[in-house]
JSON list of C-alpha atoms in Angstrom, two decimals:
[
{"chain": "D", "resi": 266, "resn": "MET", "atom": "CA", "xyz": [2.32, -4.98, -11.23]},
{"chain": "D", "resi": 267, "resn": "ARG", "atom": "CA", "xyz": [-1.03, -6.41, -10.24]},
{"chain": "D", "resi": 268, "resn": "LEU", "atom": "CA", "xyz": [-4.01, -4.72, -8.55]},
{"chain": "D", "resi": 269, "resn": "THR", "atom": "CA", "xyz": [-6.40, -6.76, -6.40]},
{"chain": "D", "resi": 270, "resn": "VAL", "atom": "CA", "xyz": [-9.58, -5.36, -4.85]},
{"chain": "D", "resi": 271, "resn": "SER", "atom": "CA", "xyz": [-11.68, -7.38, -2.41]},
{"chain": "D", "resi": 272, "resn": "ASP", "atom": "CA", "xyz": [-14.80, -6.54, -0.42]},
{"chain": "D", "resi": 273, "resn": "THR", "atom": "CA", "xyz": [-15.20, -8.24, 2.96]},
{"chain": "D", "resi": 274, "resn": "GLY", "atom": "CA", "xyz": [-18.50, -6.52, 3.70]},
{"chain": "D", "resi": 275, "resn": "ARG", "atom": "CA", "xyz": [-16.77, -4.48, 6.41]},
{"chain": "D", "resi": 276, "resn": "VAL", "atom": "CA", "xyz": [-13.88, -2.98, 4.44]},
{"chain": "D", "resi": 277, "resn": "VAL", "atom": "CA", "xyz": [-12.66, -2.79, 0.86]},
{"chain": "D", "resi": 278, "resn": "ARG", "atom": "CA", "xyz": [-9.06, -4.02, 0.64]},
{"chain": "D", "resi": 279, "resn": "VAL", "atom": "CA", "xyz": [-6.80, -2.87, -2.18]},
{"chain": "D", "resi": 280, "resn": "GLU", "atom": "CA", "xyz": [-3.48, -4.62, -2.83]},
{"chain": "D", "resi": 281, "resn": "VAL", "atom": "CA", "xyz": [-0.78, -3.68, -5.33]},
{"chain": "D", "resi": 282, "resn": "THR", "atom": "CA", "xyz": [1.69, -6.48, -6.05]},
{"chain": "D", "resi": 283, "resn": "ASP", "atom": "CA", "xyz": [5.08, -5.48, -7.37]},
{"chain": "D", "resi": 284, "resn": "ASP", "atom": "CA", "xyz": [6.90, -8.64, -8.49]},
{"chain": "D", "resi": 285, "resn": "GLY", "atom": "CA", "xyz": [10.63, -8.38, -8.91]},
{"chain": "D", "resi": 286, "resn": "SER", "atom": "CA", "xyz": [10.95, -5.28, -6.73]},
{"chain": "D", "resi": 287, "resn": "LEU", "atom": "CA", "xyz": [13.30, -5.31, -3.77]},
{"chain": "D", "resi": 288, "resn": "PHE", "atom": "CA", "xyz": [11.38, -4.81, -0.57]},
{"chain": "D", "resi": 289, "resn": "SER", "atom": "CA", "xyz": [11.80, -1.51, 1.15]},
{"chain": "D", "resi": 290, "resn": "ALA", "atom": "CA", "xyz": [9.32, -0.64, 3.87]},
{"chain": "D", "resi": 291, "resn": "PRO", "atom": "CA", "xyz": [7.05, 2.19, 2.74]},
{"chain": "D", "resi": 292, "resn": "TYR", "atom": "CA", "xyz": [6.93, 5.32, 4.85]},
{"chain": "D", "resi": 293, "resn": "LEU", "atom": "CA", "xyz": [5.44, 8.80, 4.63]},
{"chain": "D", "resi": 294, "resn": "ARG", "atom": "CA", "xyz": [7.96, 11.24, 3.17]},
{"chain": "D", "resi": 295, "resn": "ASP", "atom": "CA", "xyz": [7.97, 14.93, 3.91]},
{"chain": "D", "resi": 296, "resn": "GLU", "atom": "CA", "xyz": [10.50, 15.97, 1.27]},
{"chain": "D", "resi": 297, "resn": "PRO", "atom": "CA", "xyz": [8.62, 17.66, -1.61]},
{"chain": "D", "resi": 298, "resn": "CYS", "atom": "CA", "xyz": [11.27, 16.52, -4.12]},
{"chain": "D", "resi": 299, "resn": "ALA", "atom": "CA", "xyz": [11.36, 12.88, -2.98]},
{"chain": "D", "resi": 300, "resn": "GLU", "atom": "CA", "xyz": [11.33, 10.35, -5.81]},
{"chain": "D", "resi": 301, "resn": "GLY", "atom": "CA", "xyz": [8.63, 8.22, -4.21]},
{"chain": "D", "resi": 302, "resn": "GLY", "atom": "CA", "xyz": [6.47, 7.75, -1.16]},
{"chain": "D", "resi": 303, "resn": "ARG", "atom": "CA", "xyz": [4.50, 10.98, -1.45]},
{"chain": "D", "resi": 304, "resn": "GLY", "atom": "CA", "xyz": [1.37, 9.12, -2.60]},
{"chain": "D", "resi": 305, "resn": "LEU", "atom": "CA", "xyz": [1.22, 7.45, 0.81]},
{"chain": "D", "resi": 306, "resn": "HIS", "atom": "CA", "xyz": [-0.02, 10.77, 2.25]},
{"chain": "D", "resi": 307, "resn": "ILE", "atom": "CA", "xyz": [-3.15, 10.34, 0.11]},
{"chain": "D", "resi": 308, "resn": "VAL", "atom": "CA", "xyz": [-3.46, 6.66, 1.03]},
{"chain": "D", "resi": 309, "resn": "SER", "atom": "CA", "xyz": [-3.04, 7.45, 4.73]},
{"chain": "D", "resi": 310, "resn": "ALA", "atom": "CA", "xyz": [-5.68, 10.20, 4.61]},
{"chain": "D", "resi": 311, "resn": "LEU", "atom": "CA", "xyz": [-8.27, 8.05, 2.82]},
{"chain": "D", "resi": 312, "resn": "CYS", "atom": "CA", "xyz": [-7.70, 4.62, 4.31]},
{"chain": "D", "resi": 313, "resn": "LYS", "atom": "CA", "xyz": [-8.55, 3.03, 7.61]},
{"chain": "D", "resi": 314, "resn": "GLN", "atom": "CA", "xyz": [-5.13, 1.34, 7.66]},
{"chain": "D", "resi": 315, "resn": "TRP", "atom": "CA", "xyz": [-2.34, 0.36, 5.28]},
{"chain": "D", "resi": 316, "resn": "GLY", "atom": "CA", "xyz": [0.83, -1.69, 5.25]},
{"chain": "D", "resi": 317, "resn": "ALA", "atom": "CA", "xyz": [3.15, -3.92, 3.25]},
{"chain": "D", "resi": 318, "resn": "TYR", "atom": "CA", "xyz": [4.56, -7.42, 3.23]},
{"chain": "D", "resi": 319, "resn": "THR", "atom": "CA", "xyz": [7.04, -9.39, 1.17]},
{"chain": "D", "resi": 320, "resn": "THR", "atom": "CA", "xyz": [6.36, -12.32, -1.12]},
{"chain": "D", "resi": 321, "resn": "PRO", "atom": "CA", "xyz": [8.85, -14.81, -2.56]},
{"chain": "D", "resi": 322, "resn": "THR", "atom": "CA", "xyz": [8.99, -12.69, -5.73]},
{"chain": "D", "resi": 323, "resn": "GLY", "atom": "CA", "xyz": [8.55, -9.10, -4.51]},
{"chain": "D", "resi": 324, "resn": "ARG", "atom": "CA", "xyz": [6.23, -7.08, -2.28]},
{"chain": "D", "resi": 325, "resn": "VAL", "atom": "CA", "xyz": [2.60, -6.16, -1.70]},
{"chain": "D", "resi": 326, "resn": "ILE", "atom": "CA", "xyz": [1.41, -2.75, -0.55]},
{"chain": "D", "resi": 327, "resn": "TRP", "atom": "CA", "xyz": [-2.16, -2.84, 0.78]},
{"chain": "D", "resi": 328, "resn": "CYS", "atom": "CA", "xyz": [-4.79, -0.54, 2.26]},
{"chain": "D", "resi": 329, "resn": "GLU", "atom": "CA", "xyz": [-8.28, -0.91, 3.67]},
{"chain": "D", "resi": 330, "resn": "LEU", "atom": "CA", "xyz": [-11.12, 1.54, 3.09]},
{"chain": "D", "resi": 331, "resn": "ALA", "atom": "CA", "xyz": [-14.08, 1.65, 5.46]},
{"chain": "D", "resi": 332, "resn": "ARG", "atom": "CA", "xyz": [-17.41, 0.88, 3.79]}
]
């Protein structure tokens, strides 16, 4: 995994790169016993926007925080 943080002056963008992981679109989960996806509730509450995209070797999950 790799973490990248960049500041555009307008927003702070955070990207987590997960090489070798099969892409599955992230979504907010409501099941309290879910194996993953619950952290996106925190991301969604704190961030201006978030999303994901694939790369040739895996995926990137990103979010933008207002300055």
